[in-house]
mmCIF file of C-alpha atoms in Angstrom:
data_model
loop_
_atom_site.group_PDB
_atom_site.id
_atom_site.type_symbol
_atom_site.label_atom_id
_atom_site.label_comp_id
_atom_site.label_asym_id
_atom_site.label_seq_id
_atom_site.Cartn_x
_atom_site.Cartn_y
_atom_site.Cartn_z
ATOM 1 C CA MET A 1 304.981 268.101 95.716
ATOM 2 C CA LYS A 2 303.299 265.232 93.848
ATOM 3 C CA THR A 3 302.972 262.136 96.013
ATOM 4 C CA ILE A 4 302.015 258.476 96.046
ATOM 5 C CA ILE A 5 299.534 257.626 98.809
ATOM 6 C CA SER A 6 300.080 254.289 100.521
ATOM 7 C CA TRP A 7 296.336 253.663 100.638
ATOM 8 C CA SER A 8 295.080 250.887 102.908
ATOM 9 C CA GLY A 9 291.495 252.116 102.708
ATOM 10 C CA GLY A 10 291.446 252.587 106.484
ATOM 11 C CA LYS A 11 291.234 255.604 108.757
ATOM 12 C CA ASP A 12 294.983 256.211 109.212
ATOM 13 C CA SER A 13 295.866 256.360 105.522
ATOM 14 C CA CYS A 14 292.803 258.540 104.957
ATOM 15 C CA PHE A 15 293.706 260.997 107.716
ATOM 16 C CA ALA A 16 297.343 261.026 106.597
ATOM 17 C CA THR A 17 296.102 261.986 103.133
ATOM 18 C CA MET A 18 294.012 264.803 104.561
ATOM 19 C CA LYS A 19 296.979 266.112 106.577
ATOM 20 C CA ALA A 20 299.362 265.768 103.630
ATOM 21 C CA ILE A 21 297.059 267.944 101.537
ATOM 22 C CA GLU A 22 296.963 270.523 104.340
ATOM 23 C CA ASN A 23 300.783 270.489 104.308
ATOM 24 C CA GLY A 24 300.950 271.241 100.594
ATOM 25 C CA TYR A 25 301.397 267.762 99.130
ATOM 26 C CA LYS A 26 299.438 266.745 96.030
ATOM 27 C CA PRO A 27 298.117 263.158 96.117
ATOM 28 C CA THR A 28 298.655 261.862 92.595
ATOM 29 C CA VAL A 29 298.179 258.087 92.753
ATOM 30 C CA LEU A 30 296.968 255.547 95.335
ATOM 31 C CA LEU A 31 298.926 252.328 95.925
ATOM 32 C CA ASN A 32 297.481 249.243 97.577
ATOM 33 C CA MET A 33 299.185 245.867 97.971
ATOM 34 C CA MET A 34 296.785 242.922 97.540
ATOM 35 C CA ASN A 35 297.115 239.270 98.491
ATOM 36 C CA GLU A 36 298.681 236.878 95.997
ATOM 37 C CA ASN A 37 295.422 236.167 94.159
ATOM 38 C CA GLY A 38 294.592 239.874 93.930
ATOM 39 C CA LYS A 39 291.138 239.448 95.492
ATOM 40 C CA VAL A 40 291.548 241.376 98.761
ATOM 41 C CA SER A 41 294.049 243.844 100.175
ATOM 42 C CA ARG A 42 296.772 242.854 102.594
ATOM 43 C CA SER A 43 295.916 243.362 106.300
ATOM 44 C CA HIS A 44 292.578 245.166 105.759
ATOM 45 C CA GLY A 45 291.019 242.545 103.488
ATOM 46 C CA LEU A 46 289.261 245.051 101.199
ATOM 47 C CA THR A 47 288.095 244.137 97.704
ATOM 48 C CA GLU A 48 288.831 246.094 94.542
ATOM 49 C CA PHE A 49 285.122 247.028 94.451
ATOM 50 C CA ILE A 50 285.636 248.948 97.702
ATOM 51 C CA LEU A 51 289.057 250.362 96.825
ATOM 52 C CA ASN A 52 287.869 251.518 93.396
ATOM 53 C CA GLN A 53 285.080 253.477 95.077
ATOM 54 C CA HIS A 54 287.699 255.213 97.221
ATOM 55 C CA SER A 55 289.677 256.044 94.086
ATOM 56 C CA GLU A 56 286.621 257.388 92.259
ATOM 57 C CA ASN A 57 285.517 259.517 95.211
ATOM 58 C CA LEU A 58 289.005 260.940 95.708
ATOM 59 C CA GLU A 59 289.399 261.394 91.938
ATOM 60 C CA ILE A 60 292.868 259.848 92.265
ATOM 61 C CA PRO A 61 293.918 256.810 90.192
ATOM 62 C CA LEU A 62 294.524 253.543 92.055
ATOM 63 C CA LEU A 63 297.105 250.837 91.420
ATOM 64 C CA THR A 64 296.582 247.491 93.150
ATOM 65 C CA VAL A 65 299.474 245.025 93.182
ATOM 66 C CA PRO A 66 299.050 241.322 94.053
ATOM 67 C CA THR A 67 301.959 239.875 96.011
ATOM 68 C CA THR A 68 302.992 237.170 98.442
ATOM 69 C CA TRP A 69 304.481 238.254 101.768
ATOM 70 C CA ASN A 70 307.865 236.909 100.629
ATOM 71 C CA GLU A 71 307.856 239.143 97.533
ATOM 72 C CA TYR A 72 306.204 242.111 99.220
ATOM 73 C CA GLU A 73 309.263 244.354 99.602
ATOM 74 C CA GLN A 74 310.634 243.616 96.142
ATOM 75 C CA LYS A 75 307.235 244.228 94.516
ATOM 76 C CA TYR A 76 306.784 247.415 96.544
ATOM 77 C CA ILE A 77 310.103 248.883 95.422
ATOM 78 C CA GLU A 78 309.476 247.900 91.804
ATOM 79 C CA THR A 79 306.044 249.529 91.956
ATOM 80 C CA LEU A 80 307.415 252.740 93.464
ATOM 81 C CA GLN A 81 309.894 252.918 90.584
ATOM 82 C CA GLN A 82 307.080 252.399 88.093
ATOM 83 C CA LEU A 83 304.869 255.067 89.666
ATOM 84 C CA LYS A 84 307.758 257.510 89.916
ATOM 85 C CA SER A 85 308.351 257.104 86.191
ATOM 86 C CA ASN A 86 304.667 257.254 85.216
ATOM 87 C CA TYR A 87 303.490 260.082 87.489
ATOM 88 C CA ASP A 88 306.644 262.110 88.207
ATOM 89 C CA VAL A 89 306.072 261.859 91.984
ATOM 90 C CA GLN A 90 308.626 262.900 94.601
ATOM 91 C CA ALA A 91 307.254 261.383 97.821
ATOM 92 C CA VAL A 92 305.148 258.643 99.407
ATOM 93 C CA VAL A 93 302.618 259.335 102.179
ATOM 94 C CA PHE A 94 302.178 256.708 104.913
ATOM 95 C CA GLY A 95 299.677 256.570 107.784
ATOM 96 C CA ASP A 96 301.879 255.064 110.506
ATOM 97 C CA ILE A 97 301.846 256.729 113.913
ATOM 98 C CA ASP A 98 304.683 255.498 116.125
ATOM 99 C CA LEU A 99 305.919 252.004 115.297
ATOM 100 C CA GLU A 100 309.604 252.528 114.544
ATOM 101 C CA PRO A 101 310.116 249.300 112.523
ATOM 102 C CA HIS A 102 307.346 250.440 110.156
ATOM 103 C CA ARG A 103 308.974 253.822 109.657
ATOM 104 C CA GLU A 104 312.374 252.224 109.105
ATOM 105 C CA TRP A 105 310.917 249.970 106.386
ATOM 106 C CA GLU A 106 309.119 252.864 104.715
ATOM 107 C CA GLU A 107 312.245 254.985 104.672
ATOM 108 C CA LYS A 108 314.203 251.997 103.330
ATOM 109 C CA VAL A 109 311.916 251.417 100.324
ATOM 110 C CA CYS A 110 311.694 255.148 99.628
ATOM 111 C CA LYS A 111 315.473 255.524 99.786
ATOM 112 C CA ALA A 112 315.797 252.674 97.291
ATOM 113 C CA THR A 113 313.673 254.670 94.833
ATOM 114 C CA HIS A 114 314.947 258.158 95.719
ATOM 115 C CA LEU A 115 311.559 259.219 97.081
ATOM 116 C CA LYS A 116 310.746 261.067 100.302
ATOM 117 C CA ALA A 117 308.834 259.177 103.018
ATOM 118 C CA VAL A 118 306.126 261.437 104.492
ATOM 119 C CA LEU A 119 304.371 260.434 107.749
ATOM 120 C CA PRO A 120 301.918 263.220 108.679
ATOM 121 C CA LEU A 121 300.638 261.391 111.796
ATOM 122 C CA TRP A 122 304.047 260.438 113.202
ATOM 123 C CA GLN A 123 304.539 260.645 116.986
ATOM 124 C CA GLN A 124 301.089 262.061 117.683
ATOM 125 C CA ASN A 125 299.027 260.877 120.644
ATOM 126 C CA ARG A 126 296.956 257.895 119.552
ATOM 127 C CA LEU A 127 293.820 258.767 121.509
ATOM 128 C CA GLU A 128 293.877 262.402 120.434
ATOM 129 C CA LEU A 129 294.426 261.320 116.835
ATOM 130 C CA VAL A 130 291.387 259.057 116.704
ATOM 131 C CA LYS A 131 289.258 261.762 118.336
ATOM 132 C CA GLU A 132 290.493 264.245 115.728
ATOM 133 C CA MET A 133 289.702 261.825 112.903
ATOM 134 C CA ILE A 134 286.135 261.461 114.117
ATOM 135 C CA ALA A 135 285.760 265.203 114.713
ATOM 136 C CA GLU A 136 287.024 265.987 111.209
ATOM 137 C CA GLY A 137 284.436 263.756 109.594
ATOM 138 C CA ILE A 138 286.096 260.407 108.936
ATOM 139 C CA ILE A 139 283.412 257.726 109.126
ATOM 140 C CA CYS A 140 284.855 254.222 109.211
ATOM 141 C CA LYS A 141 283.798 250.706 110.095
ATOM 142 C CA ILE A 142 285.798 247.950 111.751
ATOM 143 C CA VAL A 143 286.566 245.229 109.180
ATOM 144 C CA SER A 144 288.855 243.010 111.252
ATOM 145 C CA CYS A 145 289.903 242.700 114.886
ATOM 146 C CA ASN A 146 291.547 240.374 117.363
ATOM 147 C CA THR A 147 289.552 237.973 119.485
ATOM 148 C CA LEU A 148 290.145 240.074 122.609
ATOM 149 C CA MET A 149 287.795 242.596 121.030
ATOM 150 C CA GLY A 150 285.588 239.874 119.608
ATOM 151 C CA ILE A 151 283.463 239.306 116.543
ATOM 152 C CA ASP A 152 280.672 241.635 117.702
ATOM 153 C CA PHE A 153 282.875 244.674 116.982
ATOM 154 C CA LEU A 154 282.998 243.813 113.281
ATOM 155 C CA GLY A 155 280.939 246.183 111.141
ATOM 156 C CA GLU A 156 280.696 248.776 113.914
ATOM 157 C CA ILE A 157 281.296 252.453 113.120
ATOM 158 C CA LEU A 158 284.200 253.940 115.066
ATOM 159 C CA THR A 159 282.570 256.554 117.306
ATOM 160 C CA LEU A 160 283.695 258.267 120.494
ATOM 161 C CA GLU A 161 281.467 255.853 122.420
ATOM 162 C CA LEU A 162 283.128 252.882 120.762
ATOM 163 C CA VAL A 163 286.557 254.354 121.508
ATOM 164 C CA GLU A 164 285.622 254.408 125.214
ATOM 165 C CA LYS A 165 284.654 250.729 125.001
ATOM 166 C CA LEU A 166 288.030 249.909 123.443
ATOM 167 C CA ILE A 167 289.893 251.781 126.172
ATOM 168 C CA ALA A 168 287.918 249.867 128.808
ATOM 169 C CA LEU A 169 289.154 246.631 127.175
ATOM 170 C CA ASN A 170 292.758 247.930 127.175
ATOM 171 C CA ILE A 171 292.635 248.074 123.361
ATOM 172 C CA ASP A 172 294.630 250.830 121.680
ATOM 173 C CA PRO A 173 291.996 253.243 120.291
ATOM 174 C CA CYS A 174 293.939 253.596 117.021
ATOM 175 C CA GLY A 175 294.598 249.874 116.598
ATOM 176 C CA GLU A 176 298.196 250.807 115.830
ATOM 177 C CA ASN A 177 299.476 247.422 116.984
ATOM 178 C CA GLY A 178 297.077 245.562 114.671
ATOM 179 C CA GLU A 179 294.280 245.153 117.234
ATOM 180 C CA PHE A 180 291.782 246.148 114.547
ATOM 181 C CA HIS A 181 291.538 247.560 111.033
ATOM 182 C CA THR A 182 288.935 249.818 109.445
ATOM 183 C CA VAL A 183 287.452 250.791 106.110
ATOM 184 C CA VAL A 184 286.573 254.438 105.459
ATOM 185 C CA VAL A 185 283.007 254.805 104.171
ATOM 186 C CA ASN A 186 282.977 258.613 104.071
ATOM 187 C CA CYS A 187 285.252 261.577 104.739
ATOM 188 C CA PRO A 188 285.582 265.246 103.708
ATOM 189 C CA LEU A 189 287.658 264.227 100.671
ATOM 190 C CA PHE A 190 284.950 261.945 99.214
ATOM 191 C CA ASN A 191 282.321 263.069 96.732
ATOM 192 C CA GLN A 192 279.797 260.734 98.362
ATOM 193 C CA PRO A 193 279.715 257.798 100.808
ATOM 194 C CA ILE A 194 280.900 254.474 99.468
ATOM 195 C CA ILE A 195 278.672 251.415 99.295
ATOM 196 C CA LEU A 196 279.928 248.330 101.106
ATOM 197 C CA PRO A 197 278.987 244.866 99.817
ATOM 198 C CA GLU A 198 277.100 242.453 102.037
ATOM 199 C CA TYR A 199 279.342 240.431 104.310
ATOM 200 C CA THR A 200 279.569 237.594 106.787
ATOM 201 C CA LYS A 201 281.680 237.459 109.947
ATOM 202 C CA VAL A 202 284.299 234.760 110.485
ATOM 203 C CA VAL A 203 287.006 233.900 113.001
ATOM 204 C CA TYR A 204 290.273 232.536 111.633
ATOM 205 C CA ASN A 205 293.511 231.947 113.565
ATOM 206 C CA ASP A 206 292.433 234.058 116.560
ATOM 207 C CA TYR A 207 291.417 237.001 114.366
ATOM 208 C CA CYS A 208 287.960 238.129 113.277
ATOM 209 C CA PHE A 209 287.233 239.237 109.705
ATOM 210 C CA LEU A 210 284.445 240.532 107.524
ATOM 211 C CA VAL A 211 284.183 238.347 104.430
ATOM 212 C CA TRP A 212 282.633 240.203 101.507
ATOM 213 C CA LYS A 213 279.973 238.535 99.370
#
């Protein structure tokens, strides 16, 4: 079954893609929603330079769509319709794990476009999932996090040792509640590691971000 991948560029969407392939789905196009000026992605704050490297390494075309939060759902549905027409896809793969409102929204937008919502990671244990991601070769760096974690975690590779530090801070090791976001720099699906631009670290509204140069 040909599928759209809801591609954030982080570990969960990457692992969901890997699992979808194992389950017989064929990733056909990547979709990423950007901020209104189109410079960085929503939530993860990744530039097109980074996302295009993901696309090239996966050998899957990428569509980035700038949008405001107010127009997000409308733009998402319109884009699904466009991709369904252009690529003859039947499903959309998402990387969510267990947040029911997220699943409800994903099923809503897929229903509006007569596509199947596929969540390969759904209802799995968060700690076991992140351990499996690391064991299966996903290498990712933290690109944003809350101030409970702190700015020093930015740019760190997610390892088993780092996972233990997060648990000690009562931080969910998957960051499923938005505690942190990652960027995948290598995985078994990539032809080669991606190159990250230089960056600075900033704190804005109680959240820490990498700002790409």
